[in-house]
Amino acid sequence: MNRSGRKAFRYSGVLAVLVLMPALAFSAEPKTEAELKNFVIQDCGSCHGLTFKGGLGPPLRPSDIDPLPEAAIEAIIREGVPGTAMPPWKALLTDQEIAWISKQLKSGALLDDGGSNP
Ligand code: HEC
């Protein structure tokens, strides 16, 4: 390979990384349950508390969201709460992922104590 050919080859590698990275970060590929769990603890937890005891956002332990049916929680996650800090997540999460998260919040399964120790 001549000099400029090697250079082009190197650039194509950099380009591939640049093009692929956002695709990976925002991919609509189904996430594994471990990835989703991590996402909920870190991203939702940044506002709702790492143990869902509340922060900028209200607490999300099973007893806190008892009055909210699963479908209502799904709608809140999908659309957010306009006029508040709660953003819509439908661009990042599939309906299945949102349904899974709602179920986990209702059951407390993501919490070490199962949500039984408010
Ligand atoms: C930037 C901060 C922020 C992030 C990140 C965030 N929320 Fe919220 N969330 C809020 C706020 C603030 C409210 C309260 C809105 C209101 O006043 O009704 C809220 C409300 C909610 C409610 C309704 C609770 C209730 O009792 O009415 C649920 C459920 C909820 N969020 C789930 C989630 C989930 C799941 C995630 C992650 C996918 C998430 N939130 C990420 C700020 C956030």
XYZ file of N, CA, C and O and ligand atoms in Angstrom:
515
model
N 0.855 -1.202 0.000
C 0.000 0.000 0.000
C 0.886 1.245 0.000
O 1.865 1.283 0.725
N 0.573 2.230 -0.836
C 1.378 3.453 -0.850
C 1.006 4.329 0.340
O 0.089 4.025 1.100
N 1.753 5.439 0.464
C 1.606 6.283 1.644
C 0.188 6.806 1.845
O -0.396 6.694 2.920
N -0.369 7.381 0.747
C -1.692 7.988 0.917
C -2.755 6.912 1.131
O -3.766 7.135 1.787
N -2.523 5.742 0.587
C -3.477 4.655 0.791
C -3.534 4.261 2.263
O -4.620 4.081 2.827
N -2.349 4.193 2.904
C -2.318 3.854 4.329
C -3.067 4.894 5.154
O -3.794 4.589 6.076
N -2.849 6.164 4.749
C -3.479 7.266 5.471
C -5.012 7.164 5.366
O -5.722 7.283 6.345
N -5.462 6.900 4.143
C -6.909 6.788 3.930
C -7.464 5.643 4.762
O -8.536 5.742 5.348
N -6.690 4.569 4.837
C -7.133 3.408 5.603
C -7.284 3.785 7.083
O -8.271 3.458 7.738
N -6.299 4.549 7.570
C -6.357 4.953 8.969
C -7.571 5.841 9.228
O -8.283 5.677 10.195
N -7.811 6.779 8.309
C -8.958 7.678 8.488
C -10.275 6.914 8.449
O -11.214 7.236 9.161
N -10.318 5.888 7.607
C -11.588 5.166 7.502
C -11.896 4.486 8.837
O -13.051 4.375 9.233
N -10.860 4.082 9.553
C -11.087 3.478 10.867
C -11.651 4.491 11.839
O -12.629 4.236 12.548
N -11.072 5.689 11.848
C -11.553 6.749 12.738
C -12.995 7.091 12.391
O -13.845 7.240 13.260
N -13.241 7.180 11.089
C -14.599 7.515 10.646
C -15.612 6.475 11.107
O -16.688 6.813 11.600
N -15.222 5.216 10.992
C -16.142 4.157 11.383
C -16.504 4.302 12.857
O -17.665 4.169 13.244
N -15.522 4.622 13.676
C -15.779 4.779 15.111
C -16.731 5.957 15.333
O -17.694 5.870 16.090
N -16.459 7.064 14.646
C -17.306 8.248 14.834
C -18.737 7.991 14.396
O -19.684 8.459 15.006
N -18.858 7.235 13.311
C -20.200 6.979 12.782
C -20.937 5.968 13.651
O -22.129 6.072 13.875
N -20.181 4.991 14.169
C -20.836 3.916 14.920
C -21.173 4.301 16.353
O -22.140 3.821 16.909
N -20.368 5.193 16.939
C -20.558 5.460 18.357
C -21.943 5.963 18.729
O -22.574 5.402 19.606
N -22.436 7.016 18.051
C -23.782 7.468 18.408
C -24.812 6.379 18.140
O -25.771 6.218 18.879
N -24.572 5.596 17.080
C -25.527 4.532 16.756
C -25.599 3.540 17.913
O -26.669 3.052 18.255
N -24.460 3.263 18.533
C -24.464 2.323 19.657
C -25.146 2.940 20.868
O -25.982 2.323 21.508
N -24.809 4.201 21.172
C -25.345 4.847 22.359
C -26.865 4.973 22.276
O -27.553 4.837 23.273
N -27.379 5.248 21.085
C -28.814 5.492 20.971
C -29.523 4.370 20.236
O -30.608 4.535 19.749
N -28.878 3.215 20.169
C -29.470 2.151 19.377
C -30.804 1.730 19.957
O -31.025 1.755 21.162
N -31.705 1.377 19.082
C -33.015 0.911 19.510
C -32.981 -0.594 19.765
O -34.001 -1.199 20.019
N -31.772 -1.172 19.690
C -31.630 -2.588 19.993
C -32.146 -2.838 21.399
O -31.919 -2.030 22.295
N -32.848 -3.941 21.605
C -33.311 -4.231 22.958
C -32.116 -4.332 23.898
O -31.112 -4.934 23.540
N -32.247 -3.711 25.044
C -31.178 -3.803 26.035
C -31.383 -5.066 26.858
O -32.498 -5.560 26.967
N -30.292 -5.582 27.438
C -30.459 -6.717 28.333
C -31.071 -6.209 29.637
O -31.046 -5.003 29.916
N -31.599 -7.121 30.444
C -32.196 -6.708 31.712
C -31.157 -6.073 32.617
O -31.445 -5.129 33.344
N -29.905 -6.572 32.552
C -28.848 -5.996 33.383
C -28.575 -4.546 32.954
O -28.393 -3.670 33.795
N -28.570 -4.319 31.639
C -28.341 -2.959 31.131
C -29.476 -2.036 31.538
O -29.275 -0.889 31.922
N -30.706 -2.557 31.432
C -31.873 -1.745 31.791
C -31.856 -1.421 33.282
O -32.134 -0.291 33.681
N -31.517 -2.417 34.093
C -31.472 -2.199 35.539
C -30.469 -1.088 35.861
O -30.761 -0.154 36.603
N -29.304 -1.197 35.247
C -28.266 -0.198 35.440
C -28.745 1.191 35.017
O -28.532 2.184 35.708
N -29.414 1.235 33.883
C -29.939 2.490 33.351
C -30.937 3.121 34.331
O -30.874 4.313 34.629
N -31.842 2.297 34.859
C -32.873 2.824 35.761
C -32.231 3.358 37.047
O -32.546 4.458 37.502
N -31.308 2.568 37.611
C -30.653 3.012 38.852
C -29.882 4.315 38.607
O -30.002 5.278 39.371
N -29.079 4.341 37.532
C -28.225 5.512 37.292
C -29.012 6.707 36.775
O -28.924 7.806 37.324
N -29.776 6.524 35.692
C -30.405 7.662 35.018
C -31.661 8.134 35.746
O -31.834 9.324 35.997
N -32.546 7.211 36.066
C -33.749 7.606 36.802
C -33.327 7.985 38.220
O -33.829 8.940 38.792
N -32.350 7.221 38.753
C -31.884 7.457 40.114
C -31.212 8.810 40.289
O -31.164 9.346 41.395
N -30.694 9.394 39.200
C -30.044 10.694 39.330
C -31.046 11.737 39.802
O -30.671 12.716 40.448
N -32.308 11.556 39.510
C -33.340 12.492 39.990
C -34.177 11.903 41.123
O -34.612 12.608 42.015
N -34.430 10.601 41.042
C -35.345 9.983 42.009
C -34.609 9.330 43.175
O -35.242 8.712 44.027
N -33.273 9.452 43.180
C -32.481 8.838 44.236
C -32.031 7.449 43.822
O -32.801 6.714 43.221
N -30.778 7.089 44.151
C -30.239 5.796 43.735
C -31.012 4.651 44.370
O -30.997 3.526 43.886
N -31.674 4.913 45.507
C -32.525 3.886 46.109
C -33.994 4.300 45.995
O -34.843 3.831 46.749
N -34.263 5.214 45.035
C -35.630 5.670 44.730
C -36.314 6.319 45.919
O -37.549 6.309 46.019
N -35.520 6.863 46.848
C -36.153 7.512 48.002
C -36.480 8.963 47.715
O -36.910 9.709 48.600
N -36.253 9.383 46.483
C -36.608 10.740 46.096
C -35.407 11.666 46.096
O -34.391 11.399 46.732
N -35.520 12.738 45.349
C -34.477 13.753 45.233
C -35.152 14.924 44.552
O -36.158 15.420 45.046
N -34.647 15.278 43.374
C -35.349 16.275 42.568
C -36.737 15.743 42.192
O -37.724 16.469 42.187
N -36.810 14.459 41.912
C -38.091 13.813 41.601
C -38.623 13.095 42.830
O -37.869 12.822 43.769
N -39.909 12.779 42.836
C -40.511 12.109 44.007
C -39.987 10.681 44.169
O -39.442 10.099 43.233
N -40.144 10.102 45.382
C -39.708 8.713 45.604
C -40.505 7.742 44.735
O -41.662 7.997 44.413
N -39.873 6.646 44.365
C -40.511 5.681 43.454
C -40.531 4.272 44.024
O -40.515 3.296 43.285
N -40.518 4.143 45.372
C -40.602 2.791 45.938
C -42.033 2.283 45.764
O -42.960 3.087 45.590
N -42.235 0.984 45.834
C -43.576 0.432 45.602
C -44.653 1.141 46.430
O -45.730 1.459 45.907
N -44.376 1.444 47.716
C -45.421 2.083 48.536
C -45.704 3.507 48.053
O -46.830 3.995 48.178
N -44.694 4.164 47.493
C -44.887 5.537 47.012
C -45.778 5.588 45.780
O -46.552 6.521 45.595
N -45.623 4.597 44.897
C -46.361 4.636 43.633
C -47.555 3.693 43.657
O -48.140 3.400 42.621
N -47.908 3.242 44.865
C -49.042 2.336 45.000
C -50.307 2.849 44.306
O -50.999 2.081 43.645
N -50.638 4.163 44.429
C -51.868 4.636 43.787
C -51.790 4.645 42.261
O -52.825 4.756 41.602
N -50.600 4.550 41.691
C -50.456 4.631 40.239
C -50.505 3.247 39.604
O -49.670 2.406 39.904
N -51.488 3.005 38.726
C -51.494 1.725 38.009
C -50.279 1.650 37.071
O -49.739 2.687 36.672
N -49.900 0.411 36.721
C -48.742 0.224 35.846
C -48.867 1.035 34.556
O -47.895 1.620 34.078
N -50.083 1.077 33.993
C -50.287 1.791 32.724
C -50.011 3.285 32.887
O -49.507 3.935 31.966
N -50.330 3.835 34.062
C -50.093 5.257 34.302
C -48.601 5.523 34.408
O -48.083 6.518 33.876
N -47.888 4.613 35.061
C -46.432 4.766 35.185
C -45.790 4.686 33.805
O -44.909 5.480 33.468
N -46.287 3.743 32.996
C -45.754 3.625 31.632
C -45.951 4.925 30.867
O -45.052 5.395 30.169
N -47.147 5.518 31.003
C -47.446 6.764 30.272
C -46.536 7.894 30.744
O -46.050 8.690 29.933
N -46.293 7.956 32.050
C -45.423 9.007 32.595
C -44.002 8.840 32.064
O -43.357 9.808 31.662
N -43.515 7.585 32.044
C -42.149 7.356 31.551
C -42.081 7.689 30.054
O -41.153 8.353 29.603
N -43.103 7.262 29.319
C -43.093 7.483 27.871
C -43.134 8.971 27.529
O -42.350 9.456 26.737
N -44.068 9.696 28.153
C -44.329 11.086 27.750
C -43.697 12.120 28.672
O -43.680 13.308 28.343
N -43.211 11.708 29.844
C -42.710 12.672 30.804
C -43.868 13.425 31.448
O -45.040 13.101 31.208
N -43.547 14.391 32.301
C -44.583 15.246 32.899
C -44.289 16.671 32.440
O -43.369 17.308 32.951
N -45.051 17.153 31.445
C -44.774 18.476 30.873
C -44.741 19.559 31.951
O -45.529 19.518 32.891
N -43.810 20.473 31.812
C -43.715 21.570 32.764
C -42.939 21.203 34.018
O -42.813 22.014 34.926
N -42.433 19.964 34.091
C -41.609 19.551 35.230
C -40.272 19.023 34.693
O -40.073 18.940 33.481
N -39.396 18.627 35.596
C -38.088 18.103 35.186
C -38.191 16.682 34.637
O -37.217 16.154 34.109
N -39.346 16.047 34.772
C -39.487 14.660 34.295
C -39.565 14.641 32.772
O -40.551 15.087 32.193
N -38.490 14.134 32.133
C -38.448 14.163 30.667
C -39.170 12.975 30.053
O -39.382 11.967 30.723
N -39.563 13.071 28.775
C -40.111 11.903 28.074
C -38.976 10.966 27.670
O -37.897 11.429 27.319
N -39.225 9.664 27.738
C -38.168 8.685 27.444
C -38.437 7.879 26.196
O -37.690 6.966 25.874
N -39.531 8.213 25.479
C -39.911 7.343 24.361
C -38.880 7.295 23.244
O -38.853 6.341 22.483
N -38.008 8.308 23.139
C -36.986 8.265 22.093
C -35.860 7.302 22.456
O -35.134 6.843 21.587
N -35.726 6.993 23.737
C -34.610 6.146 24.181
C -35.033 4.732 24.549
O -34.211 3.823 24.549
N -36.299 4.555 24.905
C -36.747 3.260 25.393
C -37.901 2.750 24.539
O -38.772 3.523 24.131
N -37.915 1.439 24.300
C -39.032 0.845 23.580
C -40.210 0.673 24.550
O -40.033 0.742 25.773
N -41.407 0.439 23.988
C -42.586 0.213 24.833
C -42.368 -0.984 25.759
O -42.778 -0.954 26.918
N -41.683 -2.021 25.232
C -41.420 -3.204 26.054
C -40.512 -2.850 27.223
O -40.713 -3.320 28.343
N -39.500 -2.036 26.954
C -38.572 -1.659 28.020
C -39.288 -0.810 29.068
O -39.077 -0.977 30.276
N -40.166 0.082 28.606
C -40.923 0.936 29.529
C -41.854 0.077 30.392
O -41.977 0.284 31.595
N -42.479 -0.913 29.760
C -43.375 -1.808 30.512
C -42.576 -2.588 31.559
O -43.019 -2.764 32.700
N -41.385 -3.036 31.163
C -40.526 -3.800 32.090
C -40.142 -2.929 33.285
O -40.227 -3.363 34.438
N -39.751 -1.680 33.008
C -39.340 -0.773 34.084
C -40.514 -0.521 35.037
O -40.349 -0.559 36.261
N -41.702 -0.297 34.488
C -42.876 -0.043 35.335
C -43.131 -1.219 36.266
O -43.410 -1.046 37.453
N -43.032 -2.415 35.707
C -43.240 -3.631 36.509
C -42.207 -3.711 37.637
O -42.534 -4.033 38.772
N -40.950 -3.404 37.306
C -39.896 -3.476 38.325
C -40.150 -2.439 39.421
O -39.969 -2.722 40.612
N -40.574 -1.227 39.018
C -40.828 -0.191 40.023
C -41.964 -0.625 40.945
O -41.891 -0.460 42.162
N -43.028 -1.184 40.354
C -44.170 -1.621 41.151
C -43.779 -2.726 42.128
O -44.271 -2.774 43.254
N -42.883 -3.619 41.697
C -42.535 -4.779 42.534
C -41.379 -4.497 43.485
O -41.163 -5.233 44.432
N -40.614 -3.434 43.204
C -39.458 -3.140 44.044
C -38.276 -4.058 43.763
O -37.297 -4.067 44.499
N -38.360 -4.824 42.668
C -37.344 -5.847 42.402
C -35.959 -5.277 42.138
O -34.968 -5.978 42.294
N -35.880 -3.998 41.734
C -34.555 -3.426 41.437
C -33.834 -2.988 42.705
O -32.652 -2.694 42.685
N -34.572 -2.925 43.812
C -33.976 -2.457 45.056
C -33.414 -3.640 45.845
O -34.008 -4.716 45.856
N -32.284 -3.414 46.497
C -31.650 -4.494 47.244
C -32.582 -5.095 48.290
O -32.579 -6.289 48.542
N -33.382 -4.209 48.908
C -34.277 -4.688 49.958
C -35.658 -5.041 49.413
O -36.598 -5.237 50.165
N -35.790 -5.077 48.076
C -37.073 -5.396 47.474
C -38.115 -4.321 47.737
O -39.300 -4.530 47.525
N -37.671 -3.149 48.214
C -38.596 -2.044 48.451
C -39.334 -2.164 49.768
O -40.257 -1.416 50.053
N -38.885 -3.133 50.598
C -39.641 -3.384 51.833
C -39.159 -2.536 53.000
O -39.673 -2.628 54.092
N -38.123 -1.737 52.766
C -37.540 -0.973 53.876
C -37.515 0.520 53.560
O -36.468 1.081 53.280
N -38.693 1.156 53.602
C -38.777 2.536 53.169
C -37.951 3.515 54.037
O -37.703 3.239 55.169
C -34.165 15.201 35.358
C -34.839 14.576 36.475
C -35.611 13.298 36.265
C -35.193 12.138 35.668
C -33.837 11.854 35.015
C -36.285 11.200 35.782
N -37.331 11.771 36.435
Fe -39.111 10.898 36.864
N -39.785 12.621 37.663
C -39.048 13.769 37.830
C -39.875 14.784 38.473
C -39.445 16.197 38.855
C -41.146 14.196 38.673
C -42.389 14.850 39.297
C -43.235 15.427 38.202
C -44.475 16.084 38.795
O -44.318 17.112 39.450
O -45.559 15.514 38.613
C -41.045 12.838 38.151
C -42.094 11.914 38.194
C -41.980 10.582 37.894
C -43.005 9.591 38.114
C -44.382 9.841 38.743
C -44.238 9.698 40.251
C -45.462 10.132 41.004
O -45.598 9.686 42.149
O -46.258 10.904 40.467
C -42.503 8.401 37.714
C -43.187 7.031 37.765
C -41.169 8.643 37.222
N -40.876 9.983 37.340
C -40.331 7.669 36.734
C -39.081 7.927 36.188
C -38.278 6.927 35.531
C -38.644 5.457 35.380
C -37.156 7.563 35.096
C -36.018 6.975 34.280
C -36.400 6.373 33.016
C -37.237 8.942 35.510
N -38.421 9.126 36.157
C -36.251 9.895 35.295
C -37.736 13.960 37.455
C -36.961 13.046 36.760
